[in-house]
PDB file of C-alpha atoms in Angstrom:
ATOM      1  CA  MET W 129       4.241   7.871  20.029  1.00  0.00           C
ATOM      2  CA  VAL W 130       6.904   7.045  17.450  1.00  0.00           C
ATOM      3  CA  GLU W 131       6.242   8.812  14.144  1.00  0.00           C
ATOM      4  CA  PRO W 132       5.154   6.095  11.707  1.00  0.00           C
ATOM      5  CA  LYS W 133       7.509   5.583   8.781  1.00  0.00           C
ATOM      6  CA  VAL W 134       6.617   2.146   7.379  1.00  0.00           C
ATOM      7  CA  ALA W 135       3.160   0.871   6.476  1.00  0.00           C
ATOM      8  CA  LEU W 136       1.638  -2.212   4.905  1.00  0.00           C
ATOM      9  CA  VAL W 137      -1.692  -1.977   3.113  1.00  0.00           C
ATOM     10  CA  THR W 138      -3.150  -5.303   2.023  1.00  0.00           C
ATOM     11  CA  GLY W 139      -5.389  -5.587  -1.004  1.00  0.00           C
ATOM     12  CA  ALA W 140      -4.084  -2.377  -2.545  1.00  0.00           C
ATOM     13  CA  SER W 141      -4.123  -2.996  -6.283  1.00  0.00           C
ATOM     14  CA  ARG W 142      -7.128  -0.671  -6.548  1.00  0.00           C
ATOM     15  CA  GLY W 143     -10.073   0.689  -4.601  1.00  0.00           C
ATOM     16  CA  ALA W 144      -9.922   1.548  -0.914  1.00  0.00           C
ATOM     17  CA  GLY W 145      -6.543  -0.088  -0.398  1.00  0.00           C
ATOM     18  CA  ALA W 146      -4.884   1.819  -3.211  1.00  0.00           C
ATOM     19  CA  GLY W 147      -6.324   5.084  -1.916  1.00  0.00           C
ATOM     20  CA  ILE W 148      -5.210   4.432   1.665  1.00  0.00           C
ATOM     21  CA  ALA W 149      -1.726   3.634   0.391  1.00  0.00           C
ATOM     22  CA  ARG W 150      -1.632   6.883  -1.603  1.00  0.00           C
ATOM     23  CA  GLY W 151      -2.776   8.734   1.510  1.00  0.00           C
ATOM     24  CA  PHE W 152       0.176   7.322   3.435  1.00  0.00           C
ATOM     25  CA  GLY W 153       2.422   8.301   0.543  1.00  0.00           C
ATOM     26  CA  GLU W 154       1.255  11.874   0.954  1.00  0.00           C
ATOM     27  CA  LYS W 155       2.549  11.638   4.526  1.00  0.00           C
ATOM     28  CA  GLY W 156       5.981  10.612   3.242  1.00  0.00           C
ATOM     29  CA  MET W 157       5.744   6.983   4.361  1.00  0.00           C
ATOM     30  CA  THR W 158       7.342   3.882   2.916  1.00  0.00           C
ATOM     31  CA  VAL W 159       4.327   1.764   1.950  1.00  0.00           C
ATOM     32  CA  TYR W 160       4.266  -1.920   1.082  1.00  0.00           C
ATOM     33  CA  VAL W 161       1.244  -2.614  -1.099  1.00  0.00           C
ATOM     34  CA  THR W 162      -0.013  -6.129  -1.684  1.00  0.00           C
ATOM     35  CA  GLY W 163      -2.405  -7.702  -4.133  1.00  0.00           C
ATOM     36  CA  ARG W 164      -2.584 -10.373  -6.793  1.00  0.00           C
ATOM     37  CA  SER W 165      -2.900  -8.117  -9.833  1.00  0.00           C
ATOM     38  CA  THR W 166       0.220  -7.874 -11.929  1.00  0.00           C
ATOM     39  CA  ALA W 167      -1.786  -6.943 -15.029  1.00  0.00           C
ATOM     40  CA  PRO W 168      -5.430  -5.963 -15.632  1.00  0.00           C
ATOM     41  CA  GLY W 169      -7.712  -8.966 -15.984  1.00  0.00           C
ATOM     42  CA  LEU W 170      -7.804 -10.590 -12.541  1.00  0.00           C
ATOM     43  CA  ALA W 171     -10.509  -8.285 -11.178  1.00  0.00           C
ATOM     44  CA  HIS W 172     -13.830  -7.385 -12.747  1.00  0.00           C
ATOM     45  CA  GLY W 173     -16.511  -4.823 -12.058  1.00  0.00           C
ATOM     46  CA  TRP W 174     -20.132  -5.615 -11.283  1.00  0.00           C
ATOM     47  CA  ASP W 175     -20.939  -5.464 -14.994  1.00  0.00           C
ATOM     48  CA  GLY W 176     -18.167  -7.923 -15.897  1.00  0.00           C
ATOM     49  CA  SER W 177     -15.770  -5.309 -17.240  1.00  0.00           C
ATOM     50  CA  VAL W 178     -12.067  -5.607 -16.471  1.00  0.00           C
ATOM     51  CA  LEU W 179     -10.969  -3.313 -13.642  1.00  0.00           C
ATOM     52  CA  PRO W 180      -7.742  -1.311 -13.909  1.00  0.00           C
ATOM     53  CA  GLY W 181      -5.073  -1.356 -11.235  1.00  0.00           C
ATOM     54  CA  THR W 182      -2.041  -3.406 -10.230  1.00  0.00           C
ATOM     55  CA  VAL W 183       0.217  -3.489  -7.186  1.00  0.00           C
ATOM     56  CA  ALA W 184       3.000  -1.926  -9.244  1.00  0.00           C
ATOM     57  CA  GLU W 185       0.779   0.964 -10.325  1.00  0.00           C
ATOM     58  CA  THR W 186      -0.286   1.632  -6.746  1.00  0.00           C
ATOM     59  CA  ALA W 187       3.314   1.571  -5.539  1.00  0.00           C
ATOM     60  CA  GLU W 188       4.252   4.032  -8.274  1.00  0.00           C
ATOM     61  CA  ALA W 189       1.374   6.321  -7.214  1.00  0.00           C
ATOM     62  CA  VAL W 190       2.584   6.183  -3.591  1.00  0.00           C
ATOM     63  CA  THR W 191       6.018   7.312  -4.708  1.00  0.00           C
ATOM     64  CA  LYS W 192       4.578  10.101  -6.846  1.00  0.00           C
ATOM     65  CA  ALA W 193       2.545  11.248  -3.835  1.00  0.00           C
ATOM     66  CA  GLY W 194       5.724  11.805  -1.833  1.00  0.00           C
ATOM     67  CA  GLY W 195       6.415   8.454  -0.192  1.00  0.00           C
ATOM     68  CA  LYS W 196       8.093   5.260  -1.311  1.00  0.00           C
ATOM     69  CA  GLY W 197       5.880   2.534  -2.707  1.00  0.00           C
ATOM     70  CA  ILE W 198       7.006  -1.088  -2.656  1.00  0.00           C
ATOM     71  CA  PRO W 199       4.809  -3.606  -4.515  1.00  0.00           C
ATOM     72  CA  VAL W 200       4.583  -7.191  -3.284  1.00  0.00           C
ATOM     73  CA  VAL W 201       2.483  -9.739  -5.127  1.00  0.00           C
ATOM     74  CA  CYS W 202       0.777 -11.706  -2.379  1.00  0.00           C
ATOM     75  CA  ASP W 203      -2.251 -13.988  -2.244  1.00  0.00           C
ATOM     76  CA  HIS W 204      -3.610 -13.492   1.270  1.00  0.00           C
ATOM     77  CA  SER W 205      -5.293 -16.884   1.215  1.00  0.00           C
ATOM     78  CA  ASP W 206      -1.812 -18.430   1.291  1.00  0.00           C
ATOM     79  CA  ASP W 207      -0.233 -18.280   4.780  1.00  0.00           C
ATOM     80  CA  THR W 208       3.186 -19.088   3.359  1.00  0.00           C
ATOM     81  CA  GLN W 209       3.104 -16.057   1.084  1.00  0.00           C
ATOM     82  CA  VAL W 210       1.928 -13.844   3.954  1.00  0.00           C
ATOM     83  CA  ALA W 211       4.755 -15.076   6.201  1.00  0.00           C
ATOM     84  CA  ALA W 212       7.254 -14.304   3.436  1.00  0.00           C
ATOM     85  CA  LEU W 213       5.794 -10.810   3.102  1.00  0.00           C
ATOM     86  CA  PHE W 214       6.415 -10.003   6.762  1.00  0.00           C
ATOM     87  CA  GLU W 215       9.878 -11.523   6.595  1.00  0.00           C
ATOM     88  CA  GLN W 216      10.622  -9.181   3.687  1.00  0.00           C
ATOM     89  CA  ILE W 217       9.445  -6.127   5.619  1.00  0.00           C
ATOM     90  CA  GLU W 218      11.502  -7.174   8.654  1.00  0.00           C
ATOM     91  CA  ARG W 219      14.570  -7.756   6.509  1.00  0.00           C
ATOM     92  CA  GLU W 220      14.301  -4.534   4.497  1.00  0.00           C
ATOM     93  CA  GLN W 221      12.948  -2.086   7.103  1.00  0.00           C
ATOM     94  CA  GLY W 222      13.487  -3.656  10.509  1.00  0.00           C
ATOM     95  CA  ARG W 223      10.094  -2.404  11.653  1.00  0.00           C
ATOM     96  CA  LEU W 224       6.426  -1.951  10.749  1.00  0.00           C
ATOM     97  CA  ASP W 225       4.466   1.031  12.062  1.00  0.00           C
ATOM     98  CA  ILE W 226       1.029   0.661  10.473  1.00  0.00           C
ATOM     99  CA  LEU W 227      -0.799  -2.370   9.132  1.00  0.00           C
ATOM    100  CA  VAL W 228      -4.068  -1.797   7.284  1.00  0.00           C
ATOM    101  CA  ASN W 229      -6.058  -4.982   6.782  1.00  0.00           C
ATOM    102  CA  ASN W 230      -7.992  -4.236   3.626  1.00  0.00           C
ATOM    103  CA  ALA W 231      -7.683  -7.357   1.455  1.00  0.00           C
ATOM    104  CA  ALA W 232     -11.072  -8.965   0.911  1.00  0.00           C
ATOM    105  CA  TYR W 233     -12.624 -11.285  -1.647  1.00  0.00           C
ATOM    106  CA  MET W 234     -15.267  -9.443  -3.670  1.00  0.00           C
ATOM    107  CA  HIS W 235     -17.639 -11.884  -5.359  1.00  0.00           C
ATOM    108  CA  ARG W 236     -19.147 -10.758  -8.642  1.00  0.00           C
ATOM    109  CA  GLN W 237     -22.680 -11.120  -7.240  1.00  0.00           C
ATOM    110  CA  LEU W 238     -21.990  -9.092  -4.092  1.00  0.00           C
ATOM    111  CA  ILE W 239     -24.394  -6.215  -4.822  1.00  0.00           C
ATOM    112  CA  GLU W 240     -27.077  -8.260  -6.598  1.00  0.00           C
ATOM    113  CA  LYS W 241     -30.495  -8.019  -4.927  1.00  0.00           C
ATOM    114  CA  LYS W 242     -30.808 -11.740  -4.261  1.00  0.00           C
ATOM    115  CA  PRO W 243     -31.031 -13.789  -1.037  1.00  0.00           C
ATOM    116  CA  PHE W 244     -27.779 -15.470  -0.109  1.00  0.00           C
ATOM    117  CA  TRP W 245     -28.865 -18.970  -1.189  1.00  0.00           C
ATOM    118  CA  GLU W 246     -29.533 -17.742  -4.714  1.00  0.00           C
ATOM    119  CA  LYS W 247     -25.981 -16.474  -5.029  1.00  0.00           C
ATOM    120  CA  GLU W 248     -23.035 -18.760  -5.663  1.00  0.00           C
ATOM    121  CA  LEU W 249     -21.601 -20.449  -2.581  1.00  0.00           C
ATOM    122  CA  ALA W 250     -18.247 -18.925  -3.550  1.00  0.00           C
ATOM    123  CA  ALA W 251     -19.479 -15.618  -2.079  1.00  0.00           C
ATOM    124  CA  VAL W 252     -18.468 -17.022   1.322  1.00  0.00           C
ATOM    125  CA  GLY W 253     -14.848 -16.484   0.247  1.00  0.00           C
ATOM    126  CA  ILE W 254     -14.861 -13.107   2.015  1.00  0.00           C
ATOM    127  CA  LEU W 255     -14.681 -15.036   5.292  1.00  0.00           C
ATOM    128  CA  ASP W 256     -11.348 -16.453   4.127  1.00  0.00           C
ATOM    129  CA  VAL W 257      -9.755 -13.495   2.358  1.00  0.00           C
ATOM    130  CA  GLY W 258     -11.207 -10.683   4.436  1.00  0.00           C
ATOM    131  CA  LEU W 259     -11.674 -12.192   7.885  1.00  0.00           C
ATOM    132  CA  ARG W 260      -9.194 -15.025   8.382  1.00  0.00           C
ATOM    133  CA  SER W 261      -6.553 -13.243   6.318  1.00  0.00           C
ATOM    134  CA  ALA W 262      -6.830 -10.152   8.540  1.00  0.00           C
ATOM    135  CA  TYR W 263      -6.194 -12.309  11.613  1.00  0.00           C
ATOM    136  CA  VAL W 264      -3.121 -13.885  10.021  1.00  0.00           C
ATOM    137  CA  ALA W 265      -1.625 -10.542   8.975  1.00  0.00           C
ATOM    138  CA  SER W 266      -2.347  -9.035  12.411  1.00  0.00           C
ATOM    139  CA  TRP W 267      -0.674 -12.029  14.082  1.00  0.00           C
ATOM    140  CA  HIS W 268       2.523 -11.363  12.168  1.00  0.00           C
ATOM    141  CA  ALA W 269       2.327  -7.595  12.639  1.00  0.00           C
ATOM    142  CA  ALA W 270       1.720  -7.835  16.382  1.00  0.00           C
ATOM    143  CA  LYS W 271       4.928  -9.812  16.863  1.00  0.00           C
ATOM    144  CA  MET W 272       6.938  -7.043  15.165  1.00  0.00           C
ATOM    145  CA  MET W 273       5.106  -4.136  16.802  1.00  0.00           C
ATOM    146  CA  VAL W 274       5.172  -5.471  20.351  1.00  0.00           C
ATOM    147  CA  ARG W 275       8.900  -6.044  20.022  1.00  0.00           C
ATOM    148  CA  GLN W 276       9.473  -2.439  18.889  1.00  0.00           C
ATOM    149  CA  GLY W 277       7.009  -1.038  21.450  1.00  0.00           C
ATOM    150  CA  SER W 278       4.763   0.830  19.031  1.00  0.00           C
ATOM    151  CA  GLY W 279       2.476   0.396  16.054  1.00  0.00           C
ATOM    152  CA  THR W 280      -1.074   0.534  14.720  1.00  0.00           C
ATOM    153  CA  ILE W 281      -3.223  -2.281  13.370  1.00  0.00           C
ATOM    154  CA  ALA W 282      -6.227  -0.975  11.448  1.00  0.00           C
ATOM    155  CA  PHE W 283      -9.131  -2.635   9.670  1.00  0.00           C
ATOM    156  CA  SER W 284     -11.128  -1.123   6.805  1.00  0.00           C
ATOM    157  CA  SER W 285     -14.732  -1.798   7.736  1.00  0.00           C
ATOM    158  CA  SER W 286     -18.183  -0.434   6.986  1.00  0.00           C
ATOM    159  CA  PHE W 287     -21.720   0.143   8.227  1.00  0.00           C
ATOM    160  CA  GLY W 288     -22.406  -3.360   6.891  1.00  0.00           C
ATOM    161  CA  ALA W 289     -21.281  -4.598  10.305  1.00  0.00           C
ATOM    162  CA  SER W 290     -24.491  -3.117  11.705  1.00  0.00           C
ATOM    163  CA  CYS W 291     -27.136  -2.955   8.980  1.00  0.00           C
ATOM    164  CA  TYR W 292     -27.984  -5.412   6.211  1.00  0.00           C
ATOM    165  CA  MET W 293     -25.500  -4.692   3.435  1.00  0.00           C
ATOM    166  CA  HIS W 294     -24.650  -6.972   0.528  1.00  0.00           C
ATOM    167  CA  GLY W 295     -25.774 -10.098   2.372  1.00  0.00           C
ATOM    168  CA  PRO W 296     -24.763 -12.100   5.442  1.00  0.00           C
ATOM    169  CA  ALA W 297     -21.232 -13.066   4.377  1.00  0.00           C
ATOM    170  CA  TYR W 298     -20.236  -9.422   3.845  1.00  0.00           C
ATOM    171  CA  GLY W 299     -21.877  -8.379   7.113  1.00  0.00           C
ATOM    172  CA  ALA W 300     -20.238 -11.168   9.106  1.00  0.00           C
ATOM    173  CA  GLN W 301     -16.819 -10.229   7.734  1.00  0.00           C
ATOM    174  CA  LYS W 302     -17.222  -6.589   8.735  1.00  0.00           C
ATOM    175  CA  ALA W 303     -18.592  -7.451  12.187  1.00  0.00           C
ATOM    176  CA  GLY W 304     -15.734  -9.930  12.607  1.00  0.00           C
ATOM    177  CA  ILE W 305     -12.944  -7.467  11.900  1.00  0.00           C
ATOM    178  CA  ASP W 306     -14.578  -4.932  14.223  1.00  0.00           C
ATOM    179  CA  LYS W 307     -14.347  -7.581  16.951  1.00  0.00           C
ATOM    180  CA  PHE W 308     -10.722  -8.206  16.030  1.00  0.00           C
ATOM    181  CA  ALA W 309      -9.948  -4.555  16.773  1.00  0.00           C
ATOM    182  CA  HIS W 310     -11.784  -4.776  20.104  1.00  0.00           C
ATOM    183  CA  ASP W 311     -10.236  -8.023  21.321  1.00  0.00           C
ATOM    184  CA  MET W 312      -6.743  -7.436  19.964  1.00  0.00           C
ATOM    185  CA  GLU W 313      -6.633  -4.169  21.922  1.00  0.00           C
ATOM    186  CA  HIS W 314      -7.199  -6.161  25.092  1.00  0.00           C
ATOM    187  CA  ASP W 315      -4.221  -8.393  24.352  1.00  0.00           C
ATOM    188  CA  LEU W 316      -2.057  -5.490  23.161  1.00  0.00           C
ATOM    189  CA  ARG W 317      -2.866  -3.138  26.037  1.00  0.00           C
ATOM    190  CA  ASP W 318       0.237  -1.471  27.518  1.00  0.00           C
ATOM    191  CA  THR W 319       2.441  -2.591  24.629  1.00  0.00           C
ATOM    192  CA  GLY W 320       2.299   0.696  22.719  1.00  0.00           C
ATOM    193  CA  VAL W 321       0.294  -0.896  19.877  1.00  0.00           C
ATOM    194  CA  ARG W 322      -3.070   0.595  18.910  1.00  0.00           C
ATOM    195  CA  THR W 323      -5.954  -1.055  17.069  1.00  0.00           C
ATOM    196  CA  PHE W 324      -8.865   0.507  15.202  1.00  0.00           C
ATOM    197  CA  SER W 325     -11.625  -0.533  12.850  1.00  0.00           C
ATOM    198  CA  ILE W 326     -12.826   2.251  10.558  1.00  0.00           C
ATOM    199  CA  TRP W 327     -16.307   2.408   9.068  1.00  0.00           C
ATOM    200  CA  MET W 328     -15.771   4.100   5.742  1.00  0.00           C
ATOM    201  CA  GLY W 329     -18.558   5.846   3.890  1.00  0.00           C
ATOM    202  CA  PRO W 330     -19.254   5.341   0.186  1.00  0.00           C
ATOM    203  CA  LEU W 331     -15.957   5.616  -1.664  1.00  0.00           C
ATOM    204  CA  VAL W 332     -14.898   6.958  -5.027  1.00  0.00           C
ATOM    205  CA  THR W 333     -13.403   3.783  -6.520  1.00  0.00           C
ATOM    206  CA  GLU W 334     -13.363   1.870  -9.777  1.00  0.00           C
ATOM    207  CA  ARG W 335     -16.085  -0.482  -8.515  1.00  0.00           C
ATOM    208  CA  SER W 336     -18.338   2.263  -7.153  1.00  0.00           C
ATOM    209  CA  ALA W 337     -18.236   4.055 -10.482  1.00  0.00           C
ATOM    210  CA  ILE W 338     -19.578   0.899 -12.123  1.00  0.00           C
ATOM    211  CA  ALA W 339     -22.140   0.396  -9.347  1.00  0.00           C
ATOM    212  CA  ARG W 340     -23.411   3.892 -10.018  1.00  0.00           C
ATOM    213  CA  GLU W 341     -23.949   3.001 -13.649  1.00  0.00           C
ATOM    214  CA  THR W 342     -25.495  -0.432 -13.061  1.00  0.00           C
ATOM    215  CA  ASN W 343     -27.677   0.502 -10.048  1.00  0.00           C
ATOM    216  CA  PRO W 344     -28.240   4.280 -10.285  1.00  0.00           C
ATOM    217  CA  GLU W 345     -31.351   4.284  -8.104  1.00  0.00           C
ATOM    218  CA  GLN W 346     -29.393   2.609  -5.304  1.00  0.00           C
ATOM    219  CA  TYR W 347     -26.067   4.434  -5.489  1.00  0.00           C
ATOM    220  CA  GLU W 348     -26.581   7.833  -7.147  1.00  0.00           C
ATOM    221  CA  GLY W 349     -27.276   9.719  -3.903  1.00  0.00           C
ATOM    222  CA  PHE W 350     -24.465   8.073  -1.977  1.00  0.00           C
ATOM    223  CA  ILE W 351     -21.846   8.724  -4.633  1.00  0.00           C
ATOM    224  CA  GLU W 352     -22.570  12.447  -4.623  1.00  0.00           C
ATOM    225  CA  THR W 353     -21.055  12.700  -1.125  1.00  0.00           C
ATOM    226  CA  ALA W 354     -18.596   9.793  -1.467  1.00  0.00           C
ATOM    227  CA  GLU W 355     -15.225   9.879   0.236  1.00  0.00           C
ATOM    228  CA  ASN W 356     -11.910   9.827  -1.573  1.00  0.00           C
ATOM    229  CA  PRO W 357     -10.150   6.677  -0.305  1.00  0.00           C
ATOM    230  CA  GLU W 358      -7.032   8.692   0.586  1.00  0.00           C
ATOM    231  CA  PHE W 359      -9.217  10.227   3.337  1.00  0.00           C
ATOM    232  CA  THR W 360      -9.200   6.951   5.274  1.00  0.00           C
ATOM    233  CA  GLY W 361      -5.410   6.807   4.998  1.00  0.00           C
ATOM    234  CA  HIS W 362      -5.161  10.276   6.515  1.00  0.00           C
ATOM    235  CA  ILE W 363      -7.548   9.269   9.324  1.00  0.00           C
ATOM    236  CA  ILE W 364      -5.520   6.176  10.197  1.00  0.00           C
ATOM    237  CA  TYR W 365      -2.302   8.185  10.130  1.00  0.00           C
ATOM    238  CA  ALA W 366      -3.847  10.709  12.526  1.00  0.00           C
ATOM    239  CA  LEU W 367      -5.063   7.947  14.850  1.00  0.00           C
ATOM    240  CA  ALA W 368      -1.554   6.484  14.856  1.00  0.00           C
ATOM    241  CA  THR W 369       0.104   9.812  15.734  1.00  0.00           C
ATOM    242  CA  ASP W 370      -2.412  11.858  17.747  1.00  0.00           C
ATOM    243  CA  PRO W 371      -2.438  11.408  21.545  1.00  0.00           C
ATOM    244  CA  LYS W 372      -6.227  11.061  21.284  1.00  0.00           C
ATOM    245  CA  GLY W 373      -5.665   7.883  19.329  1.00  0.00           C
ATOM    246  CA  ALA W 374      -4.428   5.984  22.365  1.00  0.00           C
ATOM    247  CA  ALA W 375      -7.751   6.559  24.158  1.00  0.00           C
ATOM    248  CA  LEU W 376      -9.664   5.325  21.100  1.00  0.00           C
ATOM    249  CA  SER W 377      -7.669   2.119  20.663  1.00  0.00           C
ATOM    250  CA  GLY W 378      -9.841  -0.960  20.304  1.00  0.00           C
ATOM    251  CA  ARG W 379     -12.830   0.971  19.061  1.00  0.00           C
ATOM    252  CA  THR W 380     -14.847   0.752  15.892  1.00  0.00           C
ATOM    253  CA  LEU W 381     -14.984   4.309  14.586  1.00  0.00           C
ATOM    254  CA  ILE W 382     -17.055   6.053  11.943  1.00  0.00           C
ATOM    255  CA  GLY W 383     -14.384   7.614   9.772  1.00  0.00           C
ATOM    256  CA  ALA W 384     -16.244  10.843   9.018  1.00  0.00           C
ATOM    257  CA  GLU W 385     -16.900  11.453  12.719  1.00  0.00           C
ATOM    258  CA  VAL W 386     -13.427  10.766  14.076  1.00  0.00           C
ATOM    259  CA  ALA W 387     -11.984  12.832  11.214  1.00  0.00           C
ATOM    260  CA  ARG W 388     -13.824  15.885  12.545  1.00  0.00           C
ATOM    261  CA  ASP W 389     -12.506  15.212  16.043  1.00  0.00           C
ATOM    262  CA  LEU W 390      -8.950  14.934  14.756  1.00  0.00           C
ATOM    263  CA  GLY W 391      -9.140  17.862  12.335  1.00  0.00           C
ATOM    264  CA  VAL W 392      -8.815  15.695   9.207  1.00  0.00           C
ATOM    265  CA  THR W 393     -10.702  16.679   6.058  1.00  0.00           C
ATOM    266  CA  ASP W 394     -11.275  15.022   2.710  1.00  0.00           C
ATOM    267  CA  ARG W 395      -9.520  17.453   0.379  1.00  0.00           C
ATOM    268  CA  GLY W 396     -10.922  20.304   2.476  1.00  0.00           C
ATOM    269  CA  LYS W 397     -14.416  18.842   2.879  1.00  0.00           C
ATOM    270  CA  GLU W 398     -16.167  17.199   5.819  1.00  0.00           C
ATOM    271  CA  ARG W 399     -18.078  14.022   5.002  1.00  0.00           C
ATOM    272  CA  PRO W 400     -21.467  12.866   6.354  1.00  0.00           C
ATOM    273  CA  SER W 401     -21.642  10.158   8.999  1.00  0.00           C
ATOM    274  CA  TYR W 402     -24.652   8.000   7.968  1.00  0.00           C
ATOM    275  CA  ARG W 403     -25.017   6.944  11.626  1.00  0.00           C
ATOM    276  CA  GLU W 404     -28.737   7.742  11.767  1.00  0.00           C
ATOM    277  CA  MET W 405     -29.413   5.949   8.498  1.00  0.00           C
ATOM    278  CA  LEU W 406     -27.195   2.873   8.756  1.00  0.00           C
ATOM    279  CA  GLY W 407     -26.436   2.305  12.438  1.00  0.00           C
ATOM    280  CA  SER W 408     -23.866   2.834  15.158  1.00  0.00           C
ATOM    281  CA  PRO W 409     -20.713   0.965  16.169  1.00  0.00           C
ATOM    282  CA  PRO W 410     -20.962  -1.111  19.347  1.00  0.00           C
ATOM    283  CA  GLU W 411     -19.683   0.341  22.593  1.00  0.00           C
ATOM    284  CA  PRO W 412     -16.568  -1.433  23.955  1.00  0.00           C
ATOM    285  CA  ASN W 413     -17.338  -4.042  26.568  1.00  0.00           C
ATOM    286  CA  PRO W 414     -14.797  -4.034  29.424  1.00  0.00           C
ATOM    287  CA  ALA W 415     -15.570  -7.594  30.556  1.00  0.00           C
ATOM    288  CA  ALA W 416     -12.823 -10.151  29.972  1.00  0.00           C
ATOM    289  CA  VAL W 417     -13.322 -13.902  30.275  1.00  0.00           C
ATOM    290  CA  TYR W 418     -10.390 -16.307  30.012  1.00  0.00           C
TER     291      TYR W 418
END
């Protein structure tokens, strides 16, 4: 396996994406980080407060971590902007080793305890930026990776693909990207390109800190054992480089579990799985119908 040098993390102004990008930076990678935030104000927490974080700040953090961060303002609902992003990477680097599909629309009512029809219809936006956008980015990445004979396409997912979590739109998006990893592996088999979907546990992010304050009875226990988002970056890097990763391609993996198998820790700590509480990933189905 070619040692990965260049990564793209979508939706990396803050949260999981920013942490994954920093994790790649700690591995010395050149990391393109995308998002829409050029200044605080575009994203808000569950309580309406303005969230910090911009693509430039994440890129700077990647560089400080030991890599090279390159910010690209990109709206992943716009296919033209996404095409230009991949053209830029091709022009500047000539290759792409890891794509992490993380960009997703987070509606302000996502964690409200209401049935879906009592939330705004706009909550369905996660099926555009989150599901469709991941397909588009993977389409571009696959063309580059197949040509170079190596690469990894990863999806940041969650137990919401199995259990009820944040409502049907969120769950459908997570289940959908898990299926992307499964089916794209079939098409990419024998090309040297690996695919994975990673179920992350609760994360230490700007939004989760607010969730802890606004819904302490729901999130207090989870946050106590929450993962640093850089942990997922280290897991994906290991899956891209470890020979075991080839055998796991196409699978939906619980991050905490595969981390133990690969010898990856979260700043020296192992994290709980939540499998018994929240569900298990589906087993790969070998059937193929054309």
